[in-house]
Each structure stands twice: as structure tokens, then as C-alpha cells.
Tab-separated table of C-alpha atoms in Angstrom:
chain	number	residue	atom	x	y	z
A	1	UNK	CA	15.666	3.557	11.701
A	2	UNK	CA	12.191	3.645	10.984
A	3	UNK	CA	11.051	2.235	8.344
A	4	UNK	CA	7.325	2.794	6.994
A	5	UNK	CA	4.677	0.493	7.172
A	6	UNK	CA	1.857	0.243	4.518
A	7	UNK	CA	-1.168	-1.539	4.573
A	8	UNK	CA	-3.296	-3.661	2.235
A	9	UNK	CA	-6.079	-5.601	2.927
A	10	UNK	CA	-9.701	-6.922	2.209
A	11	UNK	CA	-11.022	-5.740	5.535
A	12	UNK	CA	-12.851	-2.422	4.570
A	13	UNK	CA	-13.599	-0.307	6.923
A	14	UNK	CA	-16.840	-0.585	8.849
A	15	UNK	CA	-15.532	-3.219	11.098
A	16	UNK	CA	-12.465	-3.125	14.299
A	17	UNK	CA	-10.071	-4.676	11.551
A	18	UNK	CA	-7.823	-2.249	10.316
A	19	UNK	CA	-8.017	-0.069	13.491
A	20	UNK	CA	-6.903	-3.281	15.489
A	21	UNK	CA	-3.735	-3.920	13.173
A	22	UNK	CA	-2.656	-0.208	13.267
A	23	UNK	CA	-3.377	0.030	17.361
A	24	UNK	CA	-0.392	-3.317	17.575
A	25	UNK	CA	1.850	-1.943	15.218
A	26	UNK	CA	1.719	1.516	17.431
A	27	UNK	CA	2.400	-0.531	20.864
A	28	UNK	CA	5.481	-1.539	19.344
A	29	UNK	CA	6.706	0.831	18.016
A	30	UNK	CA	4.934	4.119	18.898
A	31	UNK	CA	6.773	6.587	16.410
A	32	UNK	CA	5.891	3.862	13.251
A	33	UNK	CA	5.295	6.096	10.252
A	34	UNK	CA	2.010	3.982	8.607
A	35	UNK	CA	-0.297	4.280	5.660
A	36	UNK	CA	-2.913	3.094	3.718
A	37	UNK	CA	-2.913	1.006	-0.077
A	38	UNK	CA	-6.144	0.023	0.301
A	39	UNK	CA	-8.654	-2.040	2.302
A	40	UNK	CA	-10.748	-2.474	-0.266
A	41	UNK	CA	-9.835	-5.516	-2.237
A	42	UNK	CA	-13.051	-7.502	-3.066
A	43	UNK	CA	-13.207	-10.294	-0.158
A	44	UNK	CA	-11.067	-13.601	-0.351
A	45	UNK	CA	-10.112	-11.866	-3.789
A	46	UNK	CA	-5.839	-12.575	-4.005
A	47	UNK	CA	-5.674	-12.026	-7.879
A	48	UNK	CA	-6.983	-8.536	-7.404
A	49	UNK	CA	-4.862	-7.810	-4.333
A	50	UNK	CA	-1.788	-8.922	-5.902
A	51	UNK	CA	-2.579	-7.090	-9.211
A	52	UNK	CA	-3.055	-3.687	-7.020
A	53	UNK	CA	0.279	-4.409	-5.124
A	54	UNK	CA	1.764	-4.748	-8.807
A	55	UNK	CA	0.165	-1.261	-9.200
A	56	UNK	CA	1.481	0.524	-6.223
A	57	UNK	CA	4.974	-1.044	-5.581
A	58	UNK	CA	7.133	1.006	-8.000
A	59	UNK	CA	5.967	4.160	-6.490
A	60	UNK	CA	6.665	3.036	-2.786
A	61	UNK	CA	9.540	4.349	-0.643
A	62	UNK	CA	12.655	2.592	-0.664
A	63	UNK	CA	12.239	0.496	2.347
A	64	UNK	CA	8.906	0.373	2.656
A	65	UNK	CA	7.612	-2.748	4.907
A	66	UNK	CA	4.196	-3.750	3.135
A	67	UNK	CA	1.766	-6.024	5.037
A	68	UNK	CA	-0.710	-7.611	2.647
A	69	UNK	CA	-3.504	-9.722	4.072
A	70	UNK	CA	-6.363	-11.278	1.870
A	71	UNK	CA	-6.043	-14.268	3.667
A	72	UNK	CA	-9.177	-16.743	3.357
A	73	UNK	CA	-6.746	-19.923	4.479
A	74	UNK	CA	-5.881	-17.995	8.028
A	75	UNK	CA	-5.342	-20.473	10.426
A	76	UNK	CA	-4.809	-23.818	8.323
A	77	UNK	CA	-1.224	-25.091	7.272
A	78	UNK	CA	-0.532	-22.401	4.706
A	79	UNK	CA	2.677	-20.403	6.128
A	80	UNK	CA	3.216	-16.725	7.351
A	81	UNK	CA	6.253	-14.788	5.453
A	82	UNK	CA	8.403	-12.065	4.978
A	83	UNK	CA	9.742	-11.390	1.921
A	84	UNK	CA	12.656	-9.057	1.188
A	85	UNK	CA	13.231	-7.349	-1.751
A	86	UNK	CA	15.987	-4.619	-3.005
A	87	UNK	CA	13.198	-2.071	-2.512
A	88	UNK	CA	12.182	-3.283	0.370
A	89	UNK	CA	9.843	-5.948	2.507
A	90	UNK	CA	6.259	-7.798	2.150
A	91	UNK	CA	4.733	-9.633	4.436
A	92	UNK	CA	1.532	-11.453	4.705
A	93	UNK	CA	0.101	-15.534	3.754
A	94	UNK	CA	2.231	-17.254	1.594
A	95	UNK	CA	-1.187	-17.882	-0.973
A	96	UNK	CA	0.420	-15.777	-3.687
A	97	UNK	CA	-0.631	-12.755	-2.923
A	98	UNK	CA	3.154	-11.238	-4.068
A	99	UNK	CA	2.858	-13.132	-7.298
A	100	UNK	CA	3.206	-10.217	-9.547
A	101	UNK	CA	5.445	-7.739	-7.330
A	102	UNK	CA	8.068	-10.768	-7.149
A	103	UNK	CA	7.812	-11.585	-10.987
A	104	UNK	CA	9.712	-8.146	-11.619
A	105	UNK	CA	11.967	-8.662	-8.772
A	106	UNK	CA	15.540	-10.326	-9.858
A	107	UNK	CA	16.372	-11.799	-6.005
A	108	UNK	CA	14.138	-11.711	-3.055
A	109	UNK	CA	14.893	-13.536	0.201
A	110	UNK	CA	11.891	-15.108	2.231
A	111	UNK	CA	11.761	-16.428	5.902
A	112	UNK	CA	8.719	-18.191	7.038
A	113	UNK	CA	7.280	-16.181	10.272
A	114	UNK	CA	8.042	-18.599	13.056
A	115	UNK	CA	9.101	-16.788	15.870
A	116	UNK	CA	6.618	-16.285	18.192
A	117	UNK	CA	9.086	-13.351	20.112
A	118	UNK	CA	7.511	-11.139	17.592
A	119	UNK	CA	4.235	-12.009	17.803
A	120	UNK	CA	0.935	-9.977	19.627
A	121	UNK	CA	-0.318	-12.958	21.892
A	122	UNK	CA	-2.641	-14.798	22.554
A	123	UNK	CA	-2.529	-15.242	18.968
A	124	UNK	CA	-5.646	-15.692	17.360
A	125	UNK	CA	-6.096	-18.402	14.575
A	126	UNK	CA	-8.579	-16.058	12.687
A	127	UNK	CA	-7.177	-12.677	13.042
A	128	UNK	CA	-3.242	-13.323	11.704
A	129	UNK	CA	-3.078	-10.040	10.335
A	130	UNK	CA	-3.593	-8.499	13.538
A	131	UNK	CA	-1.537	-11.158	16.280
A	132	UNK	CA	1.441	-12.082	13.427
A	133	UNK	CA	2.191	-9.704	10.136
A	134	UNK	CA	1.766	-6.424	11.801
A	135	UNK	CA	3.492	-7.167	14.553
A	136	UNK	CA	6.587	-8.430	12.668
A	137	UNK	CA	6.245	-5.727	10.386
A	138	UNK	CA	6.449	-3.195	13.801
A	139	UNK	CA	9.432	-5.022	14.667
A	140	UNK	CA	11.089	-4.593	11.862
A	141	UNK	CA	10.489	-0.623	11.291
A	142	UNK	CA	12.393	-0.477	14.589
A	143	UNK	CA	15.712	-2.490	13.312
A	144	UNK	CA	17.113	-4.869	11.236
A	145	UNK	CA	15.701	-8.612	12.842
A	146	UNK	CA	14.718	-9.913	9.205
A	147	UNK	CA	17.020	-13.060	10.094
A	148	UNK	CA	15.696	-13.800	13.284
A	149	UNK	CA	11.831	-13.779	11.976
A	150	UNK	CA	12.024	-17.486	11.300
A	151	UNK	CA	14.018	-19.961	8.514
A	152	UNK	CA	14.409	-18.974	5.471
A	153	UNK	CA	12.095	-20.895	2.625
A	154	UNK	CA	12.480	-21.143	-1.127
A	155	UNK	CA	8.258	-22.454	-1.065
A	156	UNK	CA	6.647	-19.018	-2.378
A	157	UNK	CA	3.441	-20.014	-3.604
A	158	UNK	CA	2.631	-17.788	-7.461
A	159	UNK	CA	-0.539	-18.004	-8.721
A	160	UNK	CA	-1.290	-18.578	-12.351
A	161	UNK	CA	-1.711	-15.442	-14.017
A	162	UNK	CA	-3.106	-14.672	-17.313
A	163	UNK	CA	-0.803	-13.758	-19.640
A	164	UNK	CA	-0.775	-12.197	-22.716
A	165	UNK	CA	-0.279	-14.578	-25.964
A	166	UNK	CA	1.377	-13.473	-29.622
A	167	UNK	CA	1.621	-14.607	-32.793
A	168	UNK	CA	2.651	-13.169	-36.208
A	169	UNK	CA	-0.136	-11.350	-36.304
A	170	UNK	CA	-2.415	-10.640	-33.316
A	171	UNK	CA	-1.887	-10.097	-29.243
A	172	UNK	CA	-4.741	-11.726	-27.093
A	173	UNK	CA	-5.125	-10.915	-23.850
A	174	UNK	CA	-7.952	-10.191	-21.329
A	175	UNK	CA	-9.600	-8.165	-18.838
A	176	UNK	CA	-7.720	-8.650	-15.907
A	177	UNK	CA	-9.145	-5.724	-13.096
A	178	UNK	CA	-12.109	-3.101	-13.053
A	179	UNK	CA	-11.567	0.317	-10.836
A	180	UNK	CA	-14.004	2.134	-9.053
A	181	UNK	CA	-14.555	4.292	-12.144
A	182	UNK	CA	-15.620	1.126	-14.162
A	183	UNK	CA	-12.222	1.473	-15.925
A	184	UNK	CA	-10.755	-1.710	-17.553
A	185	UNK	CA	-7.340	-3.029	-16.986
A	186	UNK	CA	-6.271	-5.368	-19.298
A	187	UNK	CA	-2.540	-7.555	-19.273
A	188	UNK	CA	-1.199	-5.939	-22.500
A	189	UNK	CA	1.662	-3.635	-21.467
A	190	UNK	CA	2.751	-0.450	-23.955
A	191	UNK	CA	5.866	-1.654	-24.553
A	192	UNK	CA	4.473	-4.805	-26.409
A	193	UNK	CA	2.092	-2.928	-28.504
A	194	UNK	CA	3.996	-0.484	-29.545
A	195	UNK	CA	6.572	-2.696	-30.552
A	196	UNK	CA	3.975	-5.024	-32.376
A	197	UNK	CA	2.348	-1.465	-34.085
A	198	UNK	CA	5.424	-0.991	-35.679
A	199	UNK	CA	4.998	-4.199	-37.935
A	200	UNK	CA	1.080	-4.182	-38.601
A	201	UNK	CA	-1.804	-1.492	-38.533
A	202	UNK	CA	-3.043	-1.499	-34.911
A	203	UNK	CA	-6.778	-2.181	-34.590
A	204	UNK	CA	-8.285	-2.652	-31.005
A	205	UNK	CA	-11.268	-5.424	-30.068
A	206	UNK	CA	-12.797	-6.082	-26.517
A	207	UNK	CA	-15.291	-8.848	-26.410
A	208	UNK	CA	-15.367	-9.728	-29.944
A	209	UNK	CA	-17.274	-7.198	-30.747
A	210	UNK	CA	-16.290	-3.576	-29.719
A	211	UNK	CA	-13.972	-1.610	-32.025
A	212	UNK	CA	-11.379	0.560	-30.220
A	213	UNK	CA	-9.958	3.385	-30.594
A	214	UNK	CA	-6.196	4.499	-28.840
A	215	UNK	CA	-6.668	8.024	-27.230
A	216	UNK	CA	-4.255	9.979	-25.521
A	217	UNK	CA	-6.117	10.375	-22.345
A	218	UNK	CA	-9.957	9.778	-20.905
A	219	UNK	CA	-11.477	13.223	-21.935
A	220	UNK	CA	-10.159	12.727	-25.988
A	221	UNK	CA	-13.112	10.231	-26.317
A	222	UNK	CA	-16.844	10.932	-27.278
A	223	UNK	CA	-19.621	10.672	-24.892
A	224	UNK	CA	-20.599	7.573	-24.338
A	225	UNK	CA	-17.908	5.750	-26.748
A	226	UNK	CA	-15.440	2.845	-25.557
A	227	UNK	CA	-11.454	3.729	-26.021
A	228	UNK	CA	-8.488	2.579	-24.992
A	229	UNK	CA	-5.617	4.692	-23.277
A	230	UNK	CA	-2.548	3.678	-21.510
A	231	UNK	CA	-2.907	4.024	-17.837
A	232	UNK	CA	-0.271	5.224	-15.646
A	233	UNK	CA	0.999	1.549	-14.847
A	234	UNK	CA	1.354	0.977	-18.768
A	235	UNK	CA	-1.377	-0.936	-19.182
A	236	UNK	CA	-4.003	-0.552	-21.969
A	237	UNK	CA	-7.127	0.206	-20.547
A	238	UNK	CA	-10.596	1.014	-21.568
A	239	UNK	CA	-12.987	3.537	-20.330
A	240	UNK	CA	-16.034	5.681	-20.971
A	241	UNK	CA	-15.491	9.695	-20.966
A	242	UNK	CA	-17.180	10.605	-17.655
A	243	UNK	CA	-19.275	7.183	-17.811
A	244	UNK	CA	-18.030	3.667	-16.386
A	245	UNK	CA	-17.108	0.883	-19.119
A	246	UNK	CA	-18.587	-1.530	-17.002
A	247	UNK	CA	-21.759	-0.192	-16.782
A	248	UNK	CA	-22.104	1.651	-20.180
A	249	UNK	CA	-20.563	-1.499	-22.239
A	250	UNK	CA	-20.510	-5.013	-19.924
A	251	UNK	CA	-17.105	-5.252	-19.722
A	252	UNK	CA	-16.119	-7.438	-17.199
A	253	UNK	CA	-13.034	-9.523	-15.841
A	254	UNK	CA	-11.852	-11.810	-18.357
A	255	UNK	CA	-13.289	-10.172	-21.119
A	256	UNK	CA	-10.777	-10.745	-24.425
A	257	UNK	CA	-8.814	-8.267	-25.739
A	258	UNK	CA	-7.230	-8.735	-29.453
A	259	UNK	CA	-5.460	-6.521	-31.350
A	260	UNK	CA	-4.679	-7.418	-34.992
């Protein structure tokens, strides 16, 4: 057994950070197959870390142990856990950082990490993701001690998302993440518009004032003209042919979206 490890975190990489988690989970288990998500989630920023672990989970290997730490309460009360899934296991602050994987997940189990046998000591009450996920996630690459991690807990903390509201005759939602492109991810999934385009005419507004326009993909708009494609989570998003929507039109995080 040897289950892979992937990271997430907000710790960039200019700093010891990362390179300090990966050199513990090697220790314990030298042959651990580990890579990256990201380390790039804005700082202290859960709602965009658990909106990219949305993103990346159905793609992950079965089994896939996923430590996850954005983390700005390390050290106070909030509790460490390890959360198993039928695709596999997450592990990080119990802040709701798994809010949106676990919302498409029919049964999950989670322990609270309380065992300090799988621990890196002395552990340090600023630097969990080093001295108490990535060791338990090490640990459990090597074999199956998901039980013996700590008790289990029915306390998962979700945040409160924004969701996407209908009527007879209009979806609103909003702006919910921004890539490095200056792409626009908003909450309105293909499967609702397409089933709400097949009862009205379909017509596309960001920030009460741009009209949009559905393209297949990001090179089927004009230069320098807003559309709206679905992106390869579902999502409708907006973007800029070889320009940033960001930059080119303000959109920004919690921008609306309607469609009428």
C-alpha cells in the first residue's frame, strides 16, 4: 500500500513551508508518492481553497490522501481532522475548508486528529501542517490506521456558500473565483442553464451591465469582448480572448451574474 499524498496550501513558495511538510512526510514513509494542487491560495483565503479542492477532486486518484492547510486559526481550539471519503481521504483544520468537496459526497467518516503517536514532535502550535496533517497523512499512505487517528466526530464545520437562486424567470448568481488568467468563475453549473434555456431565450448579464455572449471555447470571442464559456468543471465562466476579464472589464469576486 501506498497511497498518494497531495498537497494544498496557502504557503507559496519562497519560504521553508512546503519543503518542510514534504521533508516529514518522506521520514515516514520514504517511498510516499507526493504532489502538488497548489500553494497558491490567496493567504487566510478558505473560500478559495475549498472552491479549488471542488475543482481538482473529481480528477484525483482513487485513494488519494489530500492535506489541505489554509489554516489562519492554527493553534487555538479549532480541531485537526481526517476525513474519509469513497474516493478517498482529506485532512487538514476543521474551518471548512472541505465544504464543497463534502457537499457532493453521499457518506464521509471524520476522526478528529488526536493521537499524538502520529505526530512529528515537538509539535509546534504555529506550524500544524508540518508537526500534525502531514504526518498523519504519511502514516496513512503506509496502511490502513484511519481508526486509530483519534474519535470519530460528526462537528464538520461548512461554510456558507453562495448559491445560485431561481425563479420563473431568471438565475442569479455571482462571481465566485478569478484564475491567474483573469478568468471568471461564477456558481451557475451547465446543467442548470441548459435546463432553464430550454424554457426561455438565454441572455447573459455580469454586473448589471455587460451583455454576454455563450461561446464554445476562449478563442470564438472578439478581441477585447467579454463571453461566457463553460469551463472544464461546468461552470459558466467569463473571459477575454488572449486578455484577462479582470483587468480588461473589472470583474471581480462577487460580481452578479443574471441570466433572463
Amino acid at each position: 500500500m501506498n497511497r498518494p499524498i497531495a498537497l494544498l496550501s496557502d504557503f507559496g513558495l519562497k519560504d521553508h513551508y512546503v519543503g518542510s511538510i514534504k521533508s516529514v512526510i518522506l521520514k515516514i514513509n520514504p517511498k510516499a508518492i507526493i504532489f502538488d494542487i497548489t500553494h497558491e491560495v490567496r493567504p487566510q483565503n478558505i473560500r478559495e481553497a475549498a472552491f479549488l479542492l471542488y475543482s481538482v477532486s473529481p480528477v484525483l486518484p482513487k485513494g488519494t490522501i489530500v492535506v489541505a492547510v489554509v489554516d489562519p486559526g492554527v493553534g487555538s481550539m479549532r480541531q485537526a481532522l481526517c476525513i474519509k471519503t469513497n474516493k478517498g481521504f482529506f485532512i487538514g483544520p476543521n474551518n471548512g475548508i472541505f465544504s464543497m468537496v463534502l457537499n457532493n459526497e453521499d457518506h464521509f467518516e471524520a476522526r478528529v486528529l488526536a493521537n499524538d503517536r502520529y505526530f512529528h514532535q515537538p509539535v509546534s502550535m504555529t506550524f500544524h501542517g508540518r508537526d500534525v496533517f502531514s504526518p498523519a497523512a504519511a502514516w496513512l499512505s503506509k496502511g490502513d490506521i484511519f481508526k486509530s487517528l483519534g474519535p470519530q466526530t460528526r462537528k464538520v464545520h461548512h461554510l456558507r456558500l453562495p448559491q445560485a437562486t431561481y425563479t420563473q424567470d431568471r438565475i442569479t448568481g455571482e462571481i465566485i473565483y478569478i484564475d491567474r488568467f483573469g478568468n471568471a468563475m461564477s456558481n451557475i453549473s451547465k446543467p442548470t442553464l441548459v435546463k432553464f434555456a430550454k424554457l426561455h431565450g438565454t441572455h447573459i448579464t455580469v454586473k448589471e451591465k455587460h451583455k454576454v455572449s455563450l461561446k464554445p471555447f476562449f478563442s470564438a470571442g472578439a478581441p477585447g469582448s467579454l463571453i461566457a464559456v463553460w469551463n472544464s468543471n461546468d461552470l459558466l465562466e467569463f473571459a477575454v480572448k488572449d486578455d484577462s476579464a479582470e483587468k480588461r472589464h473589472g470583474i471581480k469576486i462577487g460580481d452578479s451574474v443574471v441570466l433572463s
